[in-house]
Amino acid sequence: MSTTNYIGKPTSRVDGPAKVTGAATYAAEFHVPNMAYGWVVSSPIAKGRITKVHADEVLAIPGVLEVFSHENVPGLAWFDRNYKDDVAPGGSPFRPLHEDKIKFNQQPIALVVAETLELARYASSVLRIDYEEEAHETDIEAKRDEGFEPGRGKSGWMPPPPPRGNPDQAWEEAEHHIEHEYVHGAQHHNPMEMYGATVEWRGDKKLTVYDKTQGVVNVQNYLTKIFGLSKDDCRVINQYMGGGFGSGLRPQYSVFLAVLASLELKRSVRVTLTRQQMFSFGHRPHTLQYVKLGTNPDGTLAAIQHHALHETSQFEEYTENVVNWSGMLYQCENVKLGYQLAKLDVFTPQDMRAPGAATGSFALEVAMDEMAAAAGIDPIDFRIRNYAEEDQNAGKPFSSKRLRDCYHQGAAKFGWDQRNPQPRSMRKGNRLVGYGMAGGVWDATQKKAAAKATLTADGKLLVSSATADIGTGTYTIMTQIAAETLGLPLEAVTFKLGDTDMPEAPVQGGSWTAASVGSAVKSVCEAIGEKLLKLAQKMEGSPLKGASIDEVEFVNGQIRLRQDPDNAVVIRDVLQASGETKLETDTSATPNLLKQATHSMHSHNAVFVEVEVDEEFGTVHVTRVLNAVAAGRILNPKTARSQVLGSIVWGISMALMEETVMDHQFGRYMNHNYSEYHIPVQADINDIEVLFVEEEDDVVNPLGVKGVGEIGLLGVAAAITNAVYHATGKRVRDLPIYLDKLL
Amino acid sequence: MNPFTYSSATAVEDAVRDNASHEGAAYIGGGTNILDLMKENVARPTHLVGLNKLPLTAIEPTPEGGLRLGALATNADTAWNEEVKRRYPLLNQAILAGASPQLRNMATNGGNLMQRTRCYYFYDTATPCNKREPGSGCGAIGGFNRIHAILGASEQCIATHPSDMCIALAALAATVRVSGPNGERAIPFEDFHRLPGNTPERDNNLEPGELITGLDLPAKGFEKNFSYLKLRDRNSYAFALVSVAAALELDGDTITDARLALGGVAHKPWRDQEAENLLKGQPATPETFARAAAKVVESAQGYGSNNFKIELARRAIVRALKQAAEGSQHASDVFLNSNP
Ligand SMILES: Cc1cc2nc3c(=O)[nH]c(=O)nc-3n(C[C@H](O)[C@H](O)[C@H](O)COP(=O)(O)OP(=O)(O)OC[C@H]3O[C@@H](n4cnc5c(N)ncnc54)[C@H](O)[C@@H]3O)c2cc1C
Ligand code: SF4
């Protein structure tokens, strides 16, 4: 038996020590000589025109270097396509400081650059700007009837499948039916680390850009296209990230402005945003959903109808998959799904953890609970009766799906049988107790990614890829995969990421990094393995002579015959004997489309929640959560569990606290800070438990992983809503469940 | 944030003199509020007088048998002071219900009284606010006013005072000791903070340049029957939507003395002596509590998003009085007891 078996074992973060000792350097922390500081001036109005920027007044302050605005920004790339980043939605991307028009509140309208941060901040506070204000519309309620179907959305977006069966008639004729509207407001990602970029001017239009981003390659492509730089002259680096959650998929205006200022001033420049400015860009869109469900006498679903309408900006058509899941999670012959956008004077929404599915699963899974109650069936039983054995949207079988086990194992562990189905039937003192459950489905995706590996004579392996670790544990699992593949101790392996000088990888999002970059890391290490074997066979008296790669294994720092493990050579000796100082190679891994074309690939989960609600005050306490997740093979139960724990906290947040409140008088988000935009604190979180129901799946990718960054969030808000209903008998259909909704 | 100068005072007289000698000067205690306001460009002091070296950190008995809390003692040191825990557990609970441990470690007692409203519009210079810029209008009336006042508001301003500590101080009838260019004076707690009226820019009755030096608690601490109940959108690090400080003195089942003050509902800590009078001499029953609660919210008015506070306040008062009568709350290092 091999002892160096890392995959599947709980492993602590390899980047943990650097993070907790402060050795990890973040984008806005790099110190470069002779740096100037930029401060962003944000628009105080939602719509209008800038008539004058009184730059001369602040340029008179000693130490102020420049005020950049549309009045003086040099001619840059002209076409929209130059501003389209790799994950941009359809439409015309926002160009900072491009024109006098104000299109959304808090739009960056000027950058003041000075010798010190304090001076730049002060100068921007006294910079006078004249406006002509125009009437704005920021309220989706006013656009209810002006929804339109989006054209070509961003990559990964799928228009809802066409209706199947006879959804209207089936709903009308169903034995029981329900129809309700479900709503949540805008939510902002709010990672701890604010956006910022440090641009190092290396002379002669050569830049090193330290930028907070989920994809250095995306930022490099964006910058080089706009500023006409060669890739060699625009290196983008981001090794650590204080949270992203999707907010860093697209290049932020902070990096655009920092590069602009650096090129114009021929100097290193840093631009960081404030917490308030973290509410000036993408967000989970305010969404209105309408769900109609009907059941047959045997408790099977007669009809599913799900329609969603959400906001987008005036200039881009942001799309996410909100309703498609409803045609896939349950077996049903009569399905109608609709999806529309409404244009508002706001910035373009942006993918936020489980984009679309977090929204859609909330509506569908609350509706399922309402339907189960109307039909008098236990919510788990109801879901099992309607279990989808295949993906009816695609007409394909699932590559693997153990959702049924999630229901059974989760229910048993949670103690679902203790639930009295009657609402308001369970209590503890002043508190009503409720149990609720829900679940969800998410994509298992693999994208093309590349990696490079270097094995040196001292037996140390360096692997790199231009991917990101937004806190998910990428560093750790890639180190595990490499160590496992080549049978090296973990300590002998270093994984590096976040640098455009490294082999290309996609942005980190969609829970595809483990599958995509993981496959590339596995593949590049296998390539090193093959080279090693060849060299080993050249060694004098090599016991491996004539063995094929399949006949050997890499274990405990050795290459040995599978059939005869005593016949082995030490990897370090191989290199030394060969006289090579190092072995180096790079490869890329692409999805096996042939294999995948015939399957639908998804992760699933089931969430069980206990709440206690103060009967008189409506305060909700989530006392227990159990999340059963089927997401293929779990590479590292420790970091995977952390991902799901974080998702559960997020779900509690979504259910009870989070909402960016727009005051439509001003077209402005008013709770734009950590004090008033509420997310849970320690005191709000009680028992949470994660249960992985592992799946074997050789279709999704060679590692059999589906990714766990997002699936854990699905169904959490719905399960809490359902538990609150069970506790109180009150059905809340608009999040968050503030206490006043239960009074 | 504008450029400013800073000096640190070691004696009260120096602090007052230094403040008076700079046009646009401000005091700074823990800095947990004023620095935020400066970063948001809401406060623009030209000079800061640092107070942390003043010899005002002591917590000691008064000749009248009460307790004096130094203005520069931190909120944390005050809450955990043994005398405060033993004799004024209501104050202990109120302080621990506020902010977060980190903030309480920095925040001073003087600064707590002087902290400004958390009204979203007050903090955002892109919107109108009569408190920040008199005459510019009030963004919250007709806007998003979930956290705003239901009692004693005016057509100019519906902001609330955000403190928890002050609600207990109001209930305990503390006295604020101040020192200013014109000498020292003592201000009864009820007269310290103001209602907005036509001058919402004024939060309190401190004269320009006056420095808070201490808070005197009277001898009576209601250490047996009290409750601080705070209702909010999350379990910590959130301001009160409604909070209630209730304190009773009981003779058997009969209420012999009562105090009732509310937070999160008005421009000042809202003590209601009429409601207290409805409690005194009455049996400690739910009916009595309900009558007092009804009295408090009698004149309450909602402004849209905060309408719910009226009913919430009514229920919270009844619960807090009930908890006080039961004597079920105790001083502790962790605020858990009254968290519904
Ligand atoms: C995110 C957040 C959450 C919070 N939550 C709560 C909460 O739930 N409940 C709660 O009660 N509080 C809460 N607080 C507020 C906190 O209690 C106050 O900020 C703190 O008490 C202020 O004290 P300080 O010493 O830091 O004041 P500073 O910020 O130093 O000063 C505040 C004001 O008081 C003036 N000042 C200071 N000392 C004196 C003095 N001796 N004499 C005269 N004037 C003086 C200053 O000039 C300034 O105007 C919260 C604060 C934050 C930032
Ligand atoms: S309520 Fe008071 S503080 Fe708030 S906006 Fe109105 S005037 Fe300003």
Short mmCIF file of C-alpha atoms in Angstrom, two decimals, chain A residues 43-45 105 118 121-123 125-126 276 430-431 614-621 656-657 661-663 665-666 668-681 683-685 738-740 742-743, chain B residues 1-3 39-41 118 120-121 123-128 138-144 146-147 229 231-239 241 305 308-309 311-312 315-320 322-323 339-340:
data_model
loop_
_atom_site.label_atom_id
_atom_site.label_comp_id
_atom_site.label_asym_id
_atom_site.label_seq_id
_atom_site.Cartn_x
_atom_site.Cartn_y
_atom_site.Cartn_z
CA SER A 43 -20.39 60.36 -8.86
CA PRO A 44 -22.95 61.61 -6.33
CA ILE A 45 -25.78 61.32 -8.85
CA ASN A 105 -24.44 56.39 -9.03
CA GLU A 118 -3.70 61.48 2.30
CA ARG A 121 -7.86 61.82 -0.64
CA TYR A 122 -8.06 65.41 0.57
CA ALA A 123 -7.73 66.88 -2.92
CA SER A 125 -12.75 65.81 -1.37
CA VAL A 126 -12.44 69.43 -2.47
CA GLN A 276 -18.12 52.56 0.11
CA ASN A 430 -40.71 31.94 24.02
CA ARG A 431 -39.29 30.39 20.89
CA ASP A 614 -38.95 34.41 19.09
CA GLU A 615 -42.69 34.44 18.80
CA GLU A 616 -43.16 38.06 19.80
CA PHE A 617 -40.12 39.64 18.19
CA GLY A 618 -39.69 37.66 15.00
CA THR A 619 -35.97 37.26 15.62
CA VAL A 620 -34.73 34.17 13.80
CA HIS A 621 -31.89 32.02 15.13
CA LEU A 656 -31.73 36.81 7.14
CA MET A 657 -29.54 39.84 6.55
CA VAL A 661 -30.91 49.05 -0.18
CA MET A 662 -31.39 51.49 -3.00
CA ASP A 663 -33.01 54.82 -2.23
CA GLN A 665 -35.04 59.26 -4.68
CA PHE A 666 -31.31 59.42 -5.29
CA ARG A 668 -28.13 55.39 -4.67
CA TYR A 669 -27.38 52.44 -2.39
CA MET A 670 -27.64 53.79 1.12
CA ASN A 671 -26.21 51.07 3.35
CA HIS A 672 -22.87 51.06 1.55
CA ASN A 673 -20.62 50.09 4.44
CA TYR A 674 -19.90 47.12 6.71
CA SER A 675 -21.76 48.69 9.58
CA GLU A 676 -25.12 48.79 7.81
CA TYR A 677 -24.75 46.12 5.12
CA HIS A 678 -25.21 43.19 7.41
CA ILE A 679 -23.52 39.84 7.14
CA PRO A 680 -23.44 37.33 9.99
CA VAL A 681 -21.07 37.67 12.90
CA ALA A 683 -22.80 35.20 17.40
CA ASP A 684 -25.21 34.42 14.55
CA ILE A 685 -23.64 31.08 13.69
CA TYR A 738 -36.05 40.80 8.69
CA LEU A 739 -37.76 40.43 12.02
CA ASP A 740 -40.53 42.84 11.02
CA LEU A 742 -42.65 38.02 11.13
CA LEU A 743 -44.23 40.46 13.58
CA MET B 1 -10.52 63.93 4.98
CA ASN B 2 -9.01 67.36 5.46
CA PRO B 3 -5.56 68.13 6.84
CA LYS B 39 -12.94 59.75 6.47
CA GLU B 40 -16.44 60.27 5.13
CA ASN B 41 -15.84 64.00 5.07
CA ARG B 118 -25.98 56.25 12.26
CA TYR B 120 -27.33 56.52 6.38
CA TYR B 121 -27.89 59.97 4.85
CA TYR B 123 -22.94 59.65 6.59
CA ASP B 124 -23.23 60.17 2.85
CA THR B 125 -22.34 63.65 1.65
CA ALA B 126 -23.98 62.95 -1.70
CA THR B 127 -27.41 63.16 -0.06
CA PRO B 128 -29.24 65.96 1.76
CA CYS B 138 -33.77 65.30 5.17
CA GLY B 139 -33.06 62.30 2.99
CA ALA B 140 -34.49 59.85 5.47
CA ILE B 141 -38.02 61.25 5.56
CA GLY B 142 -39.51 59.73 2.45
CA GLY B 143 -36.42 57.55 2.04
CA PHE B 144 -35.05 54.42 3.65
CA ARG B 146 -35.66 51.44 8.88
CA ILE B 147 -33.37 52.55 11.71
CA LEU B 229 -33.18 44.01 25.96
CA LEU B 231 -33.48 43.90 19.26
CA ARG B 232 -31.39 44.16 16.13
CA ASP B 233 -30.72 42.69 12.72
CA ARG B 234 -27.87 40.46 13.86
CA ASN B 235 -26.69 39.18 17.20
CA SER B 236 -23.70 41.47 17.64
CA TYR B 237 -22.08 44.45 15.97
CA ALA B 238 -25.38 46.00 15.01
CA PHE B 239 -27.21 48.97 16.41
CA LEU B 241 -33.70 48.70 16.16
CA SER B 305 -39.73 51.52 6.66
CA PHE B 308 -42.79 48.13 12.63
CA LYS B 309 -40.82 49.69 15.47
CA GLU B 311 -45.33 47.40 17.76
CA LEU B 312 -41.84 46.02 18.33
CA ARG B 315 -43.65 44.14 22.87
CA ALA B 316 -40.06 44.73 23.89
CA ILE B 317 -41.11 46.91 26.82
CA VAL B 318 -43.44 44.22 28.12
CA ARG B 319 -40.77 41.55 27.80
CA ALA B 320 -38.07 43.67 29.41
CA LYS B 322 -41.19 40.90 32.74
CA GLN B 323 -37.54 39.89 32.72
CA ASN B 339 -30.83 38.13 23.57
CA PRO B 340 -34.19 37.00 22.29
#
